[in-house]
Tab-separated table of N, CA and C in Angstrom:
chain	number	residue	atom	x	y	z
L	258	UNK	N	69.378	230.853	114.493
L	258	UNK	CA	69.916	231.408	113.266
L	258	UNK	C	70.812	232.585	113.614
L	259	UNK	N	71.878	232.730	112.850
L	259	UNK	CA	72.819	233.838	113.006
L	259	UNK	C	72.960	234.547	111.666
L	260	UNK	N	73.098	235.851	111.710
L	260	UNK	CA	73.337	236.635	110.503
L	260	UNK	C	74.780	237.124	110.570
L	261	UNK	N	75.556	236.733	109.565
L	261	UNK	CA	76.971	237.091	109.517
L	261	UNK	C	77.229	237.811	108.201
L	262	UNK	N	77.899	238.951	108.285
L	262	UNK	CA	78.204	239.714	107.083
L	262	UNK	C	79.700	239.940	106.969
L	263	UNK	N	80.186	239.837	105.739
L	263	UNK	CA	81.576	240.183	105.463
L	263	UNK	C	81.665	241.667	105.177
L	264	UNK	N	82.552	242.067	104.295
L	264	UNK	CA	82.765	243.489	104.029
L	264	UNK	C	81.946	244.026	102.859
L	265	UNK	N	81.436	243.167	101.988
L	265	UNK	CA	80.820	243.676	100.757
L	265	UNK	C	79.338	244.022	100.855
L	266	UNK	N	78.595	243.400	101.742
L	266	UNK	CA	77.150	243.644	101.767
L	266	UNK	C	76.639	243.943	103.170
L	267	UNK	N	77.332	244.834	103.873
L	267	UNK	CA	76.958	245.187	105.247
L	267	UNK	C	75.548	245.782	105.309
L	268	UNK	N	75.232	246.697	104.394
L	268	UNK	CA	73.919	247.355	104.417
L	268	UNK	C	72.802	246.339	104.228
L	269	UNK	N	73.008	245.413	103.304
L	269	UNK	CA	72.006	244.374	103.063
L	269	UNK	C	71.816	243.524	104.316
L	270	UNK	N	72.919	243.125	104.939
L	270	UNK	CA	72.842	242.307	106.153
L	270	UNK	C	72.108	243.052	107.265
L	271	UNK	N	72.361	244.344	107.383
L	271	UNK	CA	71.664	245.144	108.399
L	271	UNK	C	70.160	245.181	108.142
L	272	UNK	N	69.770	245.314	106.871
L	272	UNK	CA	68.340	245.327	106.534
L	272	UNK	C	67.690	243.979	106.820
L	273	UNK	N	68.381	242.893	106.493
L	273	UNK	CA	67.855	241.553	106.781
L	273	UNK	C	67.693	241.379	108.290
L	274	UNK	N	68.696	241.779	109.031
L	274	UNK	CA	68.644	241.650	110.492
L	274	UNK	C	67.497	242.475	111.071
L	275	UNK	N	67.344	243.678	110.566
L	275	UNK	CA	66.256	244.547	111.034
L	275	UNK	C	64.903	243.917	110.728
L	276	UNK	N	64.754	243.402	109.538
L	276	UNK	CA	63.488	242.784	109.122
L	276	UNK	C	63.146	241.572	109.996
L	277	UNK	N	64.172	240.798	110.369
L	277	UNK	CA	63.969	239.608	111.194
L	277	UNK	C	64.007	239.920	112.690
L	278	UNK	N	64.176	241.193	112.999
L	278	UNK	CA	64.278	241.647	114.392
L	278	UNK	C	65.391	240.893	115.128
L	279	UNK	N	66.531	240.861	114.472
L	279	UNK	CA	67.716	240.192	115.018
L	279	UNK	C	68.899	241.152	114.943
L	280	UNK	N	69.976	240.757	115.545
L	280	UNK	CA	71.204	241.537	115.421
L	280	UNK	C	72.201	240.742	114.578
L	281	UNK	N	73.146	241.459	114.023
L	281	UNK	CA	74.193	240.813	113.236
L	281	UNK	C	75.217	240.228	114.205
L	282	UNK	N	75.732	239.070	113.878
L	282	UNK	CA	76.738	238.405	114.703
L	282	UNK	C	77.982	239.285	114.813
L	283	UNK	N	78.525	239.386	116.020
L	283	UNK	CA	79.703	240.202	116.290
L	283	UNK	C	80.935	239.584	115.615
L	284	UNK	N	81.557	240.337	114.710
L	284	UNK	CA	82.728	239.852	113.968
L	284	UNK	C	83.797	240.932	113.872
L	285	UNK	N	85.002	240.525	113.541
L	285	UNK	CA	86.108	241.441	113.225
L	285	UNK	C	86.685	241.032	111.882
L	286	UNK	N	86.889	242.008	111.020
L	286	UNK	CA	87.478	241.759	109.709
L	286	UNK	C	88.722	242.633	109.590
L	287	UNK	N	89.861	242.023	109.260
L	287	UNK	CA	91.093	242.792	109.101
L	287	UNK	C	91.938	242.171	107.997
L	288	UNK	N	92.926	242.924	107.571
L	288	UNK	CA	93.839	242.434	106.534
L	288	UNK	C	95.260	242.443	107.085
L	289	UNK	N	95.980	241.361	106.815
L	289	UNK	CA	97.380	241.255	107.217
L	289	UNK	C	98.244	241.922	106.156
L	290	UNK	N	99.485	242.283	106.501
L	290	UNK	CA	100.379	242.919	105.519
L	290	UNK	C	100.588	242.092	104.252
L	291	UNK	N	100.449	240.759	104.336
L	291	UNK	CA	100.630	239.913	103.154
L	291	UNK	C	99.355	239.805	102.325
L	292	UNK	N	98.358	240.635	102.635
L	292	UNK	CA	97.054	240.734	101.968
L	292	UNK	C	96.078	239.627	102.348
L	293	UNK	N	96.472	238.746	103.263
L	293	UNK	CA	95.550	237.719	103.755
L	293	UNK	C	94.456	238.399	104.577
L	294	UNK	N	93.227	237.953	104.409
L	294	UNK	CA	92.108	238.483	105.173
L	294	UNK	C	91.895	237.640	106.415
L	295	UNK	N	91.717	238.310	107.536
L	295	UNK	CA	91.401	237.611	108.788
L	295	UNK	C	89.963	237.947	109.155
L	296	UNK	N	89.162	236.930	109.382
L	296	UNK	CA	87.761	237.125	109.744
L	296	UNK	C	87.494	236.339	111.017
L	297	UNK	N	87.173	237.044	112.093
L	297	UNK	CA	86.915	236.398	113.372
L	297	UNK	C	85.446	236.537	113.737
L	298	UNK	N	84.852	235.447	114.183
L	298	UNK	CA	83.482	235.454	114.686
L	298	UNK	C	83.594	235.444	116.199
L	299	UNK	N	83.086	236.483	116.847
L	299	UNK	CA	83.311	236.695	118.273
L	299	UNK	C	82.226	236.125	119.180
L	300	UNK	N	81.421	235.239	118.668
L	300	UNK	CA	80.434	234.554	119.500
L	300	UNK	C	80.257	233.140	118.972
L	301	UNK	N	79.718	232.297	119.786
L	301	UNK	CA	79.606	230.886	119.410
L	301	UNK	C	78.604	230.684	118.275
L	302	UNK	N	79.038	229.946	117.264
L	302	UNK	CA	78.125	229.522	116.196
L	302	UNK	C	78.168	228.006	116.064
L	303	UNK	N	78.688	227.372	117.088
L	303	UNK	CA	78.849	225.919	117.075
L	303	UNK	C	77.518	225.234	116.789
L	304	UNK	N	77.559	224.275	115.888
L	304	UNK	CA	76.402	223.460	115.498
L	304	UNK	C	75.275	224.268	114.854
L	305	UNK	N	75.529	225.519	114.525
L	305	UNK	CA	74.486	226.330	113.891
L	305	UNK	C	74.359	226.019	112.405
L	306	UNK	N	75.424	225.528	111.789
L	306	UNK	CA	75.448	225.407	110.337
L	306	UNK	C	75.346	223.986	109.805
L	307	UNK	N	75.576	223.018	110.618
L	307	UNK	CA	75.673	221.648	110.102
L	307	UNK	C	74.484	221.217	109.249
L	308	UNK	N	73.251	221.263	109.752
L	308	UNK	CA	72.125	220.799	108.922
L	308	UNK	C	71.903	221.663	107.680
L	309	UNK	N	72.111	222.981	107.814
L	309	UNK	CA	71.876	223.864	106.675
L	309	UNK	C	72.866	223.597	105.553
L	310	UNK	N	74.118	223.432	105.889
L	310	UNK	CA	75.130	223.176	104.864
L	310	UNK	C	74.912	221.814	104.226
L	311	UNK	N	74.572	220.824	105.028
L	311	UNK	CA	74.376	219.485	104.486
L	311	UNK	C	73.243	219.460	103.466
L	312	UNK	N	72.293	220.359	103.591
L	312	UNK	CA	71.180	220.419	102.649
L	312	UNK	C	71.590	220.795	101.234
L	313	UNK	N	72.770	221.353	101.065
L	313	UNK	CA	73.244	221.747	99.744
L	313	UNK	C	73.934	220.611	99.000
L	314	UNK	N	74.112	219.483	99.661
L	314	UNK	CA	74.828	218.364	99.060
L	314	UNK	C	73.965	217.111	99.103
L	315	UNK	N	74.173	216.234	98.152
L	315	UNK	CA	73.419	214.979	98.161
L	315	UNK	C	74.234	213.845	98.787
L	316	UNK	N	75.334	214.206	99.433
L	316	UNK	CA	76.151	213.236	100.170
L	316	UNK	C	76.401	213.796	101.569
L	317	UNK	N	76.862	212.970	102.473
L	317	UNK	CA	77.157	213.420	103.826
L	317	UNK	C	78.310	214.407	103.861
L	318	UNK	N	78.300	215.275	104.855
L	318	UNK	CA	79.342	216.280	105.014
L	318	UNK	C	80.055	216.027	106.338
L	319	UNK	N	81.366	215.894	106.289
L	319	UNK	CA	82.165	215.687	107.493
L	319	UNK	C	83.268	216.728	107.564
L	320	UNK	N	83.608	217.140	108.782
L	320	UNK	CA	84.781	217.981	108.981
L	320	UNK	C	86.003	217.073	108.977
L	321	UNK	N	86.979	217.394	108.158
L	321	UNK	CA	88.200	216.596	108.082
L	321	UNK	C	89.360	217.401	108.651
L	322	UNK	N	90.230	216.731	109.376
L	322	UNK	CA	91.372	217.388	109.982
L	322	UNK	C	92.655	216.792	109.422
L	323	UNK	N	93.613	217.644	109.120
L	323	UNK	CA	94.870	217.208	108.509
L	323	UNK	C	95.858	216.637	109.521
L	324	UNK	N	95.698	216.971	110.793
L	324	UNK	CA	96.694	216.572	111.795
L	324	UNK	C	97.023	215.079	111.789
L	325	UNK	N	96.039	214.174	111.750
L	325	UNK	CA	96.400	212.746	111.738
L	325	UNK	C	97.238	212.350	110.517
L	326	UNK	N	96.934	212.924	109.361
L	326	UNK	CA	97.707	212.619	108.153
L	326	UNK	C	99.115	213.190	108.229
L	327	UNK	N	99.239	214.381	108.780
L	327	UNK	CA	100.560	214.995	108.913
L	327	UNK	C	101.413	214.185	109.878
L	328	UNK	N	100.817	213.732	110.977
L	328	UNK	CA	101.577	212.921	111.936
L	328	UNK	C	101.990	211.585	111.319
L	329	UNK	N	101.134	211.010	110.504
L	329	UNK	CA	101.480	209.762	109.809
L	329	UNK	C	102.653	210.012	108.858
L	330	UNK	N	102.585	211.116	108.127
L	330	UNK	CA	103.668	211.491	107.214
L	330	UNK	C	104.988	211.628	107.978
L	331	UNK	N	104.946	212.331	109.112
L	331	UNK	CA	106.155	212.521	109.924
L	331	UNK	C	106.740	211.174	110.327
L	332	UNK	N	105.895	210.293	110.842
L	332	UNK	CA	106.367	208.989	111.332
L	332	UNK	C	106.936	208.113	110.216
L	333	UNK	N	106.344	208.202	109.038
L	333	UNK	CA	106.754	207.317	107.948
L	333	UNK	C	107.866	207.881	107.067
L	334	UNK	N	107.959	209.200	106.952
L	334	UNK	CA	108.857	209.757	105.943
L	334	UNK	C	109.952	210.692	106.451
L	335	UNK	N	109.936	211.036	107.725
L	335	UNK	CA	111.006	211.889	108.241
L	335	UNK	C	111.975	211.027	109.042
L	336	UNK	N	113.209	210.896	108.533
L	336	UNK	CA	114.196	210.074	109.244
L	336	UNK	C	114.464	210.642	110.644
L	337	UNK	N	114.661	209.776	111.591
L	337	UNK	CA	114.981	210.182	112.969
L	337	UNK	C	113.957	211.155	113.561
L	338	UNK	N	112.686	210.988	113.196
L	338	UNK	CA	111.654	211.905	113.676
L	338	UNK	C	111.516	211.891	115.192
L	339	UNK	N	111.896	210.794	115.820
L	339	UNK	CA	111.730	210.681	117.279
L	339	UNK	C	112.648	211.618	118.061
L	340	UNK	N	113.645	212.185	117.394
L	340	UNK	CA	114.529	213.153	118.059
L	340	UNK	C	114.329	214.564	117.505
L	341	UNK	N	113.302	214.752	116.694
L	341	UNK	CA	113.025	216.057	116.084
L	341	UNK	C	112.300	216.975	117.073
L	342	UNK	N	112.159	218.222	116.669
L	342	UNK	CA	111.441	219.228	117.446
L	342	UNK	C	110.316	219.771	116.572
L	343	UNK	N	109.109	219.848	117.120
L	343	UNK	CA	107.999	220.490	116.414
L	343	UNK	C	108.129	221.990	116.652
L	344	UNK	N	108.026	222.785	115.576
L	344	UNK	CA	108.232	224.229	115.675
L	344	UNK	C	106.987	224.983	115.223
L	345	UNK	N	106.538	225.899	116.074
L	345	UNK	CA	105.482	226.831	115.694
L	345	UNK	C	106.167	228.088	115.168
L	346	UNK	N	105.848	228.526	113.932
L	346	UNK	CA	106.533	229.681	113.363
L	346	UNK	C	106.079	231.013	113.956
L	347	UNK	N	105.002	230.977	114.744
L	347	UNK	CA	104.509	232.183	115.406
L	347	UNK	C	103.535	231.782	116.515
L	348	UNK	N	103.135	232.750	117.309
L	348	UNK	CA	102.248	232.471	118.443
L	348	UNK	C	100.895	231.916	117.991
L	349	UNK	N	100.447	232.310	116.812
L	349	UNK	CA	99.155	231.854	116.312
L	349	UNK	C	99.067	230.357	116.076
L	350	UNK	N	100.194	229.712	115.860
L	350	UNK	CA	100.213	228.270	115.617
L	350	UNK	C	100.646	227.465	116.834
L	351	UNK	N	100.866	228.137	117.952
L	351	UNK	CA	101.380	227.457	119.146
L	351	UNK	C	100.459	226.339	119.621
L	352	UNK	N	99.158	226.562	119.579
L	352	UNK	CA	98.214	225.542	120.052
L	352	UNK	C	98.291	224.278	119.190
L	353	UNK	N	98.293	224.455	117.882
L	353	UNK	CA	98.370	223.318	116.954
L	353	UNK	C	99.707	222.587	117.109
L	354	UNK	N	100.797	223.349	117.181
L	354	UNK	CA	102.124	222.742	117.323
L	354	UNK	C	102.252	222.010	118.658
L	355	UNK	N	101.712	222.591	119.717
L	355	UNK	CA	101.746	221.948	121.035
L	355	UNK	C	100.998	220.626	121.002
L	356	UNK	N	99.848	220.612	120.357
L	356	UNK	CA	99.049	219.391	120.239
L	356	UNK	C	99.837	218.298	119.515
L	357	UNK	N	100.441	218.656	118.392
L	357	UNK	CA	101.192	217.660	117.624
L	357	UNK	C	102.423	217.175	118.380
L	358	UNK	N	103.139	218.089	119.015
L	358	UNK	CA	104.328	217.699	119.781
L	358	UNK	C	103.940	216.741	120.900
L	359	UNK	N	102.844	217.036	121.564
L	359	UNK	CA	102.377	216.182	122.657
L	359	UNK	C	102.002	214.789	122.150
L	360	UNK	N	101.242	214.738	121.069
L	360	UNK	CA	100.798	213.452	120.519
L	360	UNK	C	101.963	212.620	119.984
L	361	UNK	N	103.006	213.286	119.481
L	361	UNK	CA	104.167	212.574	118.945
L	361	UNK	C	105.244	212.330	120.008
L	362	UNK	N	105.071	212.931	121.173
L	362	UNK	CA	106.066	212.787	122.230
L	362	UNK	C	107.359	213.526	121.925
L	363	UNK	N	107.243	214.674	121.247
L	363	UNK	CA	108.424	215.443	120.839
L	363	UNK	C	108.512	216.762	121.591
L	364	UNK	N	109.705	217.357	121.570
L	364	UNK	CA	109.890	218.681	122.147
L	364	UNK	C	109.235	219.717	121.245
L	365	UNK	N	108.991	220.890	121.818
L	365	UNK	CA	108.331	221.989	121.118
L	365	UNK	C	109.220	223.221	121.145
L	366	UNK	N	109.231	223.960	120.050
L	366	UNK	CA	109.882	225.270	119.996
L	366	UNK	C	108.893	226.240	119.358
L	367	UNK	N	108.932	227.474	119.809
L	367	UNK	CA	108.035	228.505	119.273
L	367	UNK	C	108.880	229.707	118.874
L	368	UNK	N	108.601	230.242	117.692
L	368	UNK	CA	109.287	231.450	117.244
L	368	UNK	C	108.381	232.630	117.565
L	369	UNK	N	108.885	233.503	118.419
L	369	UNK	CA	108.116	234.677	118.843
L	369	UNK	C	108.532	235.871	117.988
L	370	UNK	N	107.552	236.517	117.372
L	370	UNK	CA	107.831	237.687	116.540
L	370	UNK	C	107.641	238.950	117.377
L	371	UNK	N	108.654	239.805	117.392
L	371	UNK	CA	108.528	241.095	118.057
L	371	UNK	C	108.207	242.129	116.988
L	372	UNK	N	107.047	242.794	117.149
L	372	UNK	CA	106.588	243.745	116.137
L	372	UNK	C	106.605	245.169	116.682
L	373	UNK	N	106.765	246.129	115.770
L	373	UNK	CA	106.713	247.531	116.164
L	373	UNK	C	105.266	248.023	116.124
L	374	UNK	N	105.062	249.314	116.344
L	374	UNK	CA	103.706	249.871	116.388
L	374	UNK	C	102.982	249.787	115.040
L	375	UNK	N	103.711	249.573	113.957
L	375	UNK	CA	103.101	249.418	112.631
L	375	UNK	C	102.840	247.950	112.293
L	376	UNK	N	103.043	247.079	113.289
L	376	UNK	CA	102.860	245.632	113.154
L	376	UNK	C	103.863	244.993	112.189
L	377	UNK	N	105.009	245.645	112.025
L	377	UNK	CA	106.088	245.092	111.213
L	377	UNK	C	107.027	244.312	112.129
L	378	UNK	N	107.510	243.171	111.658
L	378	UNK	CA	108.389	242.334	112.466
L	378	UNK	C	109.763	242.988	112.565
L	379	UNK	N	110.186	243.260	113.795
L	379	UNK	CA	111.508	243.841	114.018
L	379	UNK	C	112.547	242.773	114.317
L	380	UNK	N	112.135	241.737	115.043
L	380	UNK	CA	113.060	240.649	115.358
L	380	UNK	C	112.265	239.410	115.759
L	381	UNK	N	112.962	238.284	115.824
L	381	UNK	CA	112.328	237.041	116.261
L	381	UNK	C	113.173	236.409	117.358
L	382	UNK	N	112.488	235.710	118.258
L	382	UNK	CA	113.154	235.012	119.351
L	382	UNK	C	112.700	233.560	119.302
L	383	UNK	N	113.645	232.644	119.316
L	383	UNK	CA	113.315	231.222	119.343
L	383	UNK	C	113.238	230.773	120.795
L	384	UNK	N	112.087	230.237	121.176
L	384	UNK	CA	111.899	229.690	122.518
L	384	UNK	C	111.922	228.177	122.369
L	385	UNK	N	112.989	227.549	122.830
L	385	UNK	CA	113.164	226.110	122.674
L	385	UNK	C	114.527	225.812	122.073
L	386	UNK	N	114.894	224.545	122.080
L	386	UNK	CA	116.223	224.131	121.620
L	386	UNK	C	116.124	223.285	120.354
L	387	UNK	N	116.734	223.765	119.275
L	387	UNK	CA	116.739	223.014	118.013
L	387	UNK	C	118.157	222.628	117.584
L	388	UNK	N	119.150	223.033	118.367
L	388	UNK	CA	120.546	222.780	117.994
L	388	UNK	C	120.799	221.290	117.787
L	389	UNK	N	121.383	220.968	116.626
L	389	UNK	CA	121.744	219.590	116.257
L	389	UNK	C	120.537	218.659	116.171
L	390	UNK	N	119.366	219.215	115.879
L	390	UNK	CA	118.146	218.408	115.757
L	390	UNK	C	117.420	218.768	114.466
L	391	UNK	N	116.601	217.845	113.996
L	391	UNK	CA	115.697	218.155	112.884
L	391	UNK	C	114.537	218.968	113.435
L	392	UNK	N	114.061	219.931	112.637
L	392	UNK	CA	112.927	220.765	113.032
L	392	UNK	C	111.786	220.556	112.053
L	393	UNK	N	110.582	220.412	112.585
L	393	UNK	CA	109.387	220.227	111.760
L	393	UNK	C	108.468	221.415	112.019
L	394	UNK	N	108.343	222.297	111.030
L	394	UNK	CA	107.516	223.495	111.173
L	394	UNK	C	106.059	223.130	110.905
L	395	UNK	N	105.181	223.557	111.804
L	395	UNK	CA	103.747	223.306	111.679
L	395	UNK	C	103.055	224.654	111.498
L	396	UNK	N	102.380	224.836	110.369
L	396	UNK	CA	101.653	226.084	110.112
L	396	UNK	C	100.349	225.752	109.412
L	397	UNK	N	99.398	226.685	109.452
L	397	UNK	CA	98.080	226.400	108.889
L	397	UNK	C	97.994	226.653	107.394
L	398	UNK	N	98.815	227.555	106.874
L	398	UNK	CA	98.771	227.821	105.438
L	398	UNK	C	100.061	228.490	104.996
L	399	UNK	N	100.298	228.441	103.702
L	399	UNK	CA	101.468	229.101	103.127
L	399	UNK	C	101.025	229.793	101.849
L	400	UNK	N	100.907	231.115	101.898
L	400	UNK	CA	100.540	231.826	100.672
L	400	UNK	C	101.767	232.536	100.099
L	401	UNK	N	102.312	233.505	100.804
L	401	UNK	CA	103.533	234.159	100.326
L	401	UNK	C	104.782	233.412	100.803
L	402	UNK	N	104.612	232.546	101.790
L	402	UNK	CA	105.697	231.767	102.418
L	402	UNK	C	106.687	232.639	103.177
L	403	UNK	N	106.350	233.899	103.424
L	403	UNK	CA	107.222	234.802	104.173
L	403	UNK	C	107.484	234.263	105.583
L	404	UNK	N	106.433	233.823	106.273
L	404	UNK	CA	106.585	233.276	107.624
L	404	UNK	C	107.479	232.047	107.602
L	405	UNK	N	107.279	231.193	106.621
L	405	UNK	CA	108.070	229.967	106.497
L	405	UNK	C	109.552	230.272	106.255
L	406	UNK	N	109.833	231.231	105.384
L	406	UNK	CA	111.216	231.612	105.090
L	406	UNK	C	111.886	232.193	106.336
L	407	UNK	N	111.190	233.089	107.026
L	407	UNK	CA	111.751	233.702	108.237
L	407	UNK	C	111.984	232.651	109.320
L	408	UNK	N	111.042	231.716	109.469
L	408	UNK	CA	111.195	230.648	110.466
L	408	UNK	C	112.392	229.768	110.119
L	409	UNK	N	112.531	229.432	108.853
L	409	UNK	CA	113.654	228.605	108.402
L	409	UNK	C	114.987	229.302	108.672
L	410	UNK	N	115.048	230.599	108.383
L	410	UNK	CA	116.268	231.368	108.662
L	410	UNK	C	116.614	231.320	110.148
L	411	UNK	N	115.612	231.498	110.995
L	411	UNK	CA	115.841	231.490	112.441
L	411	UNK	C	116.307	230.113	112.915
L	412	UNK	N	115.721	229.062	112.367
L	412	UNK	CA	116.105	227.704	112.760
L	412	UNK	C	117.533	227.379	112.318
L	413	UNK	N	117.903	227.783	111.089
L	413	UNK	CA	119.284	227.577	110.614
L	413	UNK	C	120.268	228.312	111.523
L	414	UNK	N	119.934	229.568	111.811
L	414	UNK	CA	120.766	230.410	112.675
L	414	UNK	C	120.921	229.786	114.071
L	415	UNK	N	119.908	229.034	114.496
L	415	UNK	CA	119.909	228.427	115.838
L	415	UNK	C	120.468	227.010	115.857
L	416	UNK	N	120.971	226.532	114.710
L	416	UNK	CA	121.672	225.258	114.683
L	416	UNK	C	120.866	224.027	114.317
L	417	UNK	N	119.665	224.192	113.777
L	417	UNK	CA	118.882	223.026	113.334
L	417	UNK	C	119.628	222.327	112.200
L	418	UNK	N	119.629	220.998	112.220
L	418	UNK	CA	120.359	220.248	111.191
L	418	UNK	C	119.543	220.049	109.926
L	419	UNK	N	118.262	219.770	110.078
L	419	UNK	CA	117.350	219.606	108.938
L	419	UNK	C	116.061	220.319	109.285
L	420	UNK	N	115.403	220.871	108.255
L	420	UNK	CA	114.162	221.605	108.486
L	420	UNK	C	113.105	221.086	107.526
L	421	UNK	N	111.966	220.693	108.084
L	421	UNK	CA	110.826	220.199	107.308
L	421	UNK	C	109.642	221.127	107.551
L	422	UNK	N	108.824	221.304	106.520
L	422	UNK	CA	107.627	222.135	106.689
L	422	UNK	C	106.485	221.555	105.883
């Protein structure tokens, strides 16, 4: 069993942990400038939750991944996809974009954000070649779409012919 606390009930979690003679799971909680919350669990919790979560449902619980559906969409609905480039809009998506590019047999480009000491983006550098090619941006979510807009601007500036996201 692991005890994990967010930001609202730290004292309660500490009391529960003390009562059970356990420690609270090591985590980091931060907020991005776009108000998105980042919550990292710094130790393994693999397979700790499966049976407990399944007990709350009267049907089976499976982890579903979007990557196979996205790749199917690319193959079926993006013209000339075989000459496209998969683009990661930032370093955080590089692993996912690399996986998709590899599975599709496509080139990869990564947009590197250079930030100042206040974590504000000062400039971006495109690593990879998108000139005269379609670009397919792969990202995990779009809330304010700021990252998507900046990536699109960089790709246009770098000569991409079509941009999909």
